[in-house]
């Protein structure tokens, strides 16, 4: 059965383009232009994944509201935020709305599709009664790649898809330095240096929220980052 | 010329006021002096008129000459010495008159019982009369002529030795009276003190001294008379002629009056010079001020001299006395030795018009500053000066305040715009309600408006980038969709070009927002301690690796350089600097990076070989959106790189500047970093 993806985006051209583009991957797409419109549709039934545009026309907070609403209805529903401004990423992250990823609109379609696929895969892995144990352990860090689940000292670390891929890339080979280009590849984004720095910073903050002594992610100036063994 | 100097110049004009006040004071003083003179002269004249009866007698004395007889105040001891004569005999008359080495000096005094005569003779060698009694021989001797009502009798005075003498009568009629005295030797000759009893009734006296030489060959006679009649008697004048009481009655309350005969000999005097009229002592700081004012303000062109002593003055000299004796009135001002008092001397002849015989001299002492005695005048003067001073001070204070306000406004205006042309801080507004306040407020308004506009312009870039993203997203997503459709070869070609165009656009927008993102980052980032040298070294290693086309020289000390700041943005800044250097350095050229300690921070130096900085842009290099690249470059350049460098430097309380290398080889960028708050 085809997965249902809902796109909430007020700019018609963009919405339609996304609908067409993602449709080619075999998903069933529905597009909504405003929050009320989307909510009305969701009352009848939730989709399998929702992509939300941050700035929804008249309501500047519309996207956030919608996200909160959906989260309250389903813990596991994959939610992806889209925004035109990458400066919003920090803001959104700070709000801890529980979305699974925050992306800028200039992300390429293949990259977007990769995320969507991963999220669906995770969904399946979570539903499985007996999850495959492909656990990765690095000191206090535990990664379950299928479920995209990361724990530090036993506590769950809420990472977005992008962040998860970065942590996975670093922790897979502790001590190896991954430069920016490599991290971008792994995270399936195309961004500039400062944005990578922001991502790493956010990741650090999330770990530090659980453990103030966390210093496993090391900046190697002039080269990149690495996971301290 | 500054406002203050102009103000001072103009206020100099105000000095006209005190100057004219001064002139006025001088005129007043002169006027008062003149009035005093007239008053004194009037007094003198009226007194003189009442003594007109003396005139004949005095005239005779003037024509014929006279001998002055003083009143003896203390008993006279006829001992040949003049100690009890006060003033001394040298104040007496000398003969020949006018000579500076007189042969004969004669002083006469009288009391109730007798006339006393003191004769001092200059004689180099005294030849005594050693003849036996009854005979005479040539010797130094005195001839005395006494005129009485009966006639004139001559006497001869000689002695064998100093001591007691008696006048030996010679020919002539008249009663024989015993005229005795004492003869004493002196350093230059001899002196004789004689007592002539009142019974003799002398009305005129004459003296002559004969000097003989040893052997009696030569002799010279000098006398009070003329050459042919040396011992001719002269009439006697003196206080005997005038009743002192008569003068006292006529004397004014303040001051002294003298009645003088020919030659200025004092016939009588009355009254006293002190106490002088003076005002209250406390006014105007007293004596000190008076002297000061008097000396500097008014004509201090008066002579100074001793004040005449009442008892000791036998003879009055002075220009006014001479003038009065010549027949006209005269006055003279004199400063007393204490300088705070002046003495006015007014003299009037007894018989005006004719060169006379006697004069009345009125002396008055008064305050040097006559004005002072006029209380009302002084009070007015004081008040005027005070008012003037207050007005001047008020004017000056106001003008000072005004000029200070203007200067403050000027300083604020200068400080409002920094060297780079940026608006610095808030402009201090004045709350005053006058024109200066208005000026200040309109300044503040203008600057505020300017600042708002500048802020708007600055944020234009990021606003623009924000606005453009959505349409760019539309284009981007449409093109992606298009990519998936079957397309002809041409179509694909156009699609590729379109996609490359949009990706360029996207990078431009990214660059545009980079500065804003950096500003945000800088606001929120926390500083930490790190090794600055280590960081730069590590980054440089990276740059070297990826850019073999250029020759990198890294001059960083091996030791740690502790620093407080945000390491990520420092790396970002270095990135931009090296990026910039790389773009402007020709292939094979050198790039030098160094870190040195400077002042209370560190200096990062990035120099590269290449063209010099464009002169036009010197002040604007580190502003956003200033680009120095040429058009051929593929990569988008919005000139934000150096702006970011500046932001980072400023975050670390430092600065950045660019300069051409001295030999014209290239360009050097110097970033001074002090470190964020804390210690560096």
Coordinates of N, CA, C and O in Angstrom, one line a residue, chain A residues 9 11 13-14 16-22 24-25 83-87 90-91 105-110 180 190-192 194-195 197-198 201 204-205 219-223 225, chain B residues 466 469-471 473-482 484-485 499 506 510 513-514 516-517 520-521 524-525 528 530 534-535 538-543 566-568 571-572 575:
Chain A
X9 N 1.6 23.6 2.8 CA 2.5 24.6 2.3 C 1.6 25.6 1.6 O 0.7 25.3 0.8
X11 N 2.4 28.3 -0.3 CA 2.8 28.7 -1.7 C 2.4 27.6 -2.7 O 3.0 26.5 -2.7
X13 N 2.7 27.0 -5.9 CA 3.6 26.5 -6.9 C 4.6 25.5 -6.2 O 4.8 24.4 -6.7
X14 N 5.0 25.8 -5.0 CA 6.0 24.9 -4.3 C 5.2 23.6 -3.9 O 5.7 22.5 -4.1
X16 N 2.6 22.3 -5.2 CA 2.3 21.4 -6.3 C 3.5 20.7 -6.8 O 3.5 19.5 -7.2
X17 N 4.6 21.4 -6.8 CA 5.9 20.8 -7.3 C 6.3 19.6 -6.4 O 6.7 18.6 -6.9
X18 N 6.2 19.9 -5.1 CA 6.5 18.8 -4.2 C 5.6 17.6 -4.4 O 6.0 16.4 -4.4
X19 N 4.3 17.9 -4.5 CA 3.3 16.8 -4.7 C 3.7 16.0 -5.9 O 3.8 14.7 -5.9
X20 N 4.0 16.7 -7.0 CA 4.4 16.0 -8.3 C 5.7 15.2 -8.1 O 5.8 14.0 -8.4
X21 N 6.7 15.9 -7.5 CA 8.0 15.3 -7.4 C 8.0 14.0 -6.5 O 8.5 13.0 -6.9
X22 N 7.4 14.2 -5.3 CA 7.3 13.0 -4.4 C 6.4 11.9 -4.9 O 6.6 10.7 -4.7
X24 N 6.3 10.8 -7.7 CA 7.0 9.9 -8.6 C 7.7 8.8 -7.9 O 8.0 7.7 -8.4
X25 N 7.9 9.0 -6.6 CA 8.5 7.9 -5.8 C 7.5 6.9 -5.4 O 7.8 5.9 -4.6
X83 N 11.6 25.1 5.9 CA 11.6 26.5 6.0 C 12.5 27.2 4.9 O 13.4 26.6 4.5
X84 N 12.1 28.4 4.6 CA 12.9 29.1 3.6 C 14.2 29.6 4.2 O 15.2 29.6 3.6
X85 N 14.2 30.0 5.5 CA 15.3 30.5 6.1 C 16.1 29.5 7.0 O 15.5 28.9 7.8
X86 N 17.3 29.4 6.8 CA 18.1 28.5 7.6 C 18.3 29.0 9.0 O 18.7 28.3 9.9
X87 N 18.1 30.3 9.2 CA 18.2 30.8 10.5 C 17.1 30.4 11.4 O 17.2 30.4 12.6
X90 N 17.6 27.1 14.0 CA 18.0 27.2 15.4 C 16.7 27.5 16.2 O 16.5 26.9 17.3
X91 N 15.9 28.4 15.7 CA 14.7 28.7 16.5 C 13.8 27.5 16.7 O 13.4 27.2 17.8
X105 N 14.3 24.8 2.3 CA 13.5 24.4 1.1 C 14.4 24.2 -0.1 O 14.0 23.6 -1.1
X106 N 15.7 24.6 0.0 CA 16.5 24.3 -1.1 C 17.2 22.9 -1.1 O 18.1 22.7 -1.8
X107 N 16.7 22.1 -0.2 CA 17.2 20.7 -0.2 C 16.8 20.1 -1.5 O 15.7 20.3 -2.0
X108 N 17.6 19.2 -2.0 CA 17.3 18.6 -3.3 C 16.3 17.5 -3.1 O 16.3 16.9 -2.0
X109 N 15.6 17.1 -4.1 CA 14.6 16.1 -4.0 C 15.2 14.7 -3.6 O 14.6 14.1 -2.7
X110 N 16.2 14.3 -4.2 CA 16.8 13.0 -3.8 C 17.1 13.0 -2.3 O 16.8 12.0 -1.6
X180 N 34.0 18.4 6.7 CA 32.6 18.9 6.4 C 32.0 18.3 5.2 O 30.8 18.0 5.3
X190 N 23.3 19.9 1.5 CA 24.3 20.7 0.9 C 24.3 22.1 1.6 O 23.4 22.9 1.3
X191 N 25.2 22.2 2.5 CA 25.1 23.5 3.2 C 26.5 24.1 3.3 O 27.5 23.4 3.0
X192 N 26.6 25.3 3.9 CA 28.0 25.9 4.1 C 28.5 25.5 5.4 O 27.8 25.0 6.3
X194 N 29.3 27.2 8.3 CA 28.7 27.6 9.5 C 27.4 26.8 9.8 O 27.1 26.6 11.0
X195 N 26.7 26.3 8.8 CA 25.5 25.5 9.1 C 25.9 24.1 9.7 O 25.3 23.7 10.6
X197 N 28.5 23.7 11.4 CA 28.8 24.0 12.8 C 27.6 24.1 13.7 O 27.6 23.6 14.8
X198 N 26.6 24.7 13.1 CA 25.3 24.8 14.0 C 24.8 23.5 14.3 O 24.3 23.2 15.4
X201 N 26.7 21.9 16.9 CA 26.5 22.5 18.2 C 25.2 22.1 18.8 O 25.1 21.8 20.0
X204 N 25.6 18.6 20.2 CA 26.3 18.7 21.5 C 25.3 19.1 22.6 O 25.3 18.5 23.7
X205 N 24.5 20.1 22.3 CA 23.6 20.6 23.3 C 22.7 19.5 23.8 O 22.4 19.4 24.9
X219 N 36.0 19.1 18.0 CA 36.3 19.9 16.8 C 37.8 19.9 16.5 O 38.6 20.2 17.4
X220 N 38.2 19.5 15.3 CA 39.5 19.5 14.9 C 39.7 20.7 13.9 O 39.3 20.5 12.7
X221 N 40.2 21.8 14.4 CA 40.2 23.0 13.5 C 41.0 22.8 12.3 O 42.1 22.2 12.3
X222 N 40.4 23.2 11.2 CA 41.1 23.0 9.9 C 40.8 21.7 9.3 O 41.2 21.5 8.1
X223 N 40.2 20.8 10.0 CA 40.0 19.5 9.4 C 38.6 19.1 9.5 O 38.0 18.7 8.5
X225 N 35.5 17.2 12.3 CA 35.1 16.7 13.6 C 35.4 15.3 13.8 O 35.6 14.6 12.8
Chain B
X466 N 15.7 37.0 2.3 CA 14.5 36.2 2.8 C 13.4 36.2 1.7 O 12.8 35.2 1.5
X469 N 13.9 33.8 -1.3 CA 14.0 32.4 -1.1 C 12.8 31.6 -1.6 O 12.9 30.6 -2.2
X470 N 11.7 32.2 -1.3 CA 10.5 31.5 -1.7 C 10.4 31.3 -3.2 O 10.2 30.2 -3.7
X471 N 10.5 32.5 -4.0 CA 10.4 32.3 -5.5 C 11.5 31.4 -5.9 O 11.3 30.6 -6.9
X473 N 12.7 28.9 -4.3 CA 12.2 27.5 -4.1 C 11.3 27.1 -5.1 O 11.3 25.9 -5.5
X474 N 10.4 28.0 -5.5 CA 9.5 27.6 -6.6 C 10.2 27.2 -7.9 O 10.0 26.1 -8.4
X475 N 11.2 28.0 -8.2 CA 12.0 27.7 -9.5 C 12.7 26.4 -9.3 O 12.7 25.5 -10.2
X476 N 13.4 26.3 -8.1 CA 14.2 25.1 -7.9 C 13.3 23.8 -7.9 O 13.7 22.8 -8.6
X477 N 12.2 23.8 -7.2 CA 11.4 22.6 -7.2 C 10.8 22.3 -8.6 O 10.7 21.2 -9.0
X478 N 10.4 23.4 -9.3 CA 9.9 23.2 -10.6 C 10.9 22.5 -11.5 O 10.7 21.6 -12.3
X479 N 12.1 23.0 -11.5 CA 13.2 22.5 -12.3 C 13.5 21.0 -12.0 O 13.7 20.2 -12.8
X480 N 13.4 20.7 -10.7 CA 13.7 19.3 -10.3 C 12.6 18.4 -10.9 O 12.9 17.3 -11.3
X481 N 11.4 18.9 -10.8 CA 10.3 18.1 -11.4 C 10.6 18.0 -12.9 O 10.4 16.9 -13.5
X482 N 11.0 19.1 -13.5 CA 11.2 19.1 -15.0 C 12.3 18.0 -15.3 O 12.2 17.3 -16.3
X484 N 12.7 15.3 -14.1 CA 12.2 13.9 -14.1 C 11.4 13.6 -15.4 O 11.1 12.4 -15.7
X485 N 11.0 14.6 -16.1 CA 10.2 14.4 -17.3 C 11.1 14.1 -18.5 O 12.3 14.5 -18.5
X499 N 19.3 25.3 -14.0 CA 19.6 24.8 -12.7 C 20.9 25.4 -12.2 O 21.0 25.7 -11.0
X506 N 21.1 30.7 -5.4 CA 21.0 30.2 -4.0 C 22.3 30.5 -3.2 O 22.2 30.9 -2.0
X510 N 22.6 32.7 0.1 CA 23.3 32.1 1.3 C 24.3 33.1 1.8 O 24.4 33.4 3.0
X513 N 22.9 36.1 3.5 CA 22.3 35.9 4.9 C 23.4 35.4 5.9 O 23.2 35.3 7.0
X514 N 24.6 35.1 5.3 CA 25.6 34.6 6.2 C 26.0 35.7 7.3 O 26.2 35.3 8.4
X516 N 24.1 37.9 8.5 CA 23.1 38.0 9.6 C 23.2 36.9 10.5 O 23.0 37.0 11.7
X517 N 23.4 35.7 9.9 CA 23.5 34.5 10.7 C 24.7 34.6 11.7 O 24.6 34.2 12.8
X520 N 23.8 36.8 14.5 CA 23.0 36.1 15.5 C 23.9 35.2 16.3 O 23.8 35.1 17.5
X521 N 24.8 34.5 15.6 CA 25.7 33.5 16.3 C 26.5 34.3 17.3 O 26.6 33.9 18.5
X524 N 24.7 35.0 20.5 CA 24.3 33.9 21.4 C 25.5 33.0 21.8 O 25.4 32.4 22.8
X525 N 26.6 33.1 21.1 CA 27.7 32.2 21.4 C 28.3 32.5 22.7 O 28.4 33.7 23.1
X528 N 34.9 30.7 25.3 CA 35.6 29.7 26.1 C 37.1 30.0 26.0 O 37.6 30.8 25.2
X530 N 40.7 28.9 24.9 CA 41.3 28.0 24.0 C 42.7 28.5 23.6 O 43.1 29.6 24.0
X534 N 47.3 27.4 18.6 CA 47.0 26.1 18.1 C 45.9 26.1 17.1 O 46.0 25.4 16.1
X535 N 44.9 26.8 17.3 CA 43.8 26.9 16.4 C 44.2 27.4 15.0 O 43.9 26.7 14.0
X538 N 46.4 24.9 13.2 CA 45.6 23.8 12.7 C 44.9 24.2 11.4 O 44.9 23.5 10.4
X539 N 44.3 25.3 11.5 CA 43.5 25.8 10.3 C 44.5 26.0 9.1 O 44.2 25.5 8.0
X540 N 45.6 26.6 9.4 CA 46.6 26.9 8.3 C 47.0 25.6 7.7 O 47.2 25.5 6.4
X541 N 47.2 24.5 8.5 CA 47.6 23.2 7.9 C 46.6 22.8 6.9 O 46.9 22.3 5.8
X542 N 45.3 23.0 7.3 CA 44.3 22.6 6.4 C 44.3 23.4 5.1 O 44.2 22.8 4.0
X543 N 44.5 24.7 5.2 CA 44.5 25.5 4.0 C 45.6 25.1 3.0 O 45.5 25.1 1.8
X566 N 35.4 33.0 21.0 CA 34.6 31.9 20.3 C 35.4 31.3 19.2 O 35.6 31.9 18.2
X567 N 36.0 30.1 19.5 CA 36.9 29.5 18.5 C 36.3 29.3 17.1 O 37.0 29.5 16.1
X568 N 35.0 28.9 17.1 CA 34.4 28.7 15.8 C 34.4 29.9 14.9 O 34.7 29.8 13.7
X571 N 37.8 30.8 13.6 CA 38.2 29.9 12.5 C 37.5 30.4 11.2 O 38.1 30.5 10.1
X572 N 36.2 30.8 11.4 CA 35.5 31.4 10.3 C 36.1 32.6 9.7 O 36.2 32.8 8.5
X575 N 39.2 31.8 7.9 CA 38.7 31.3 6.6 C 38.6 32.4 5.6 O 39.1 32.3 4.5

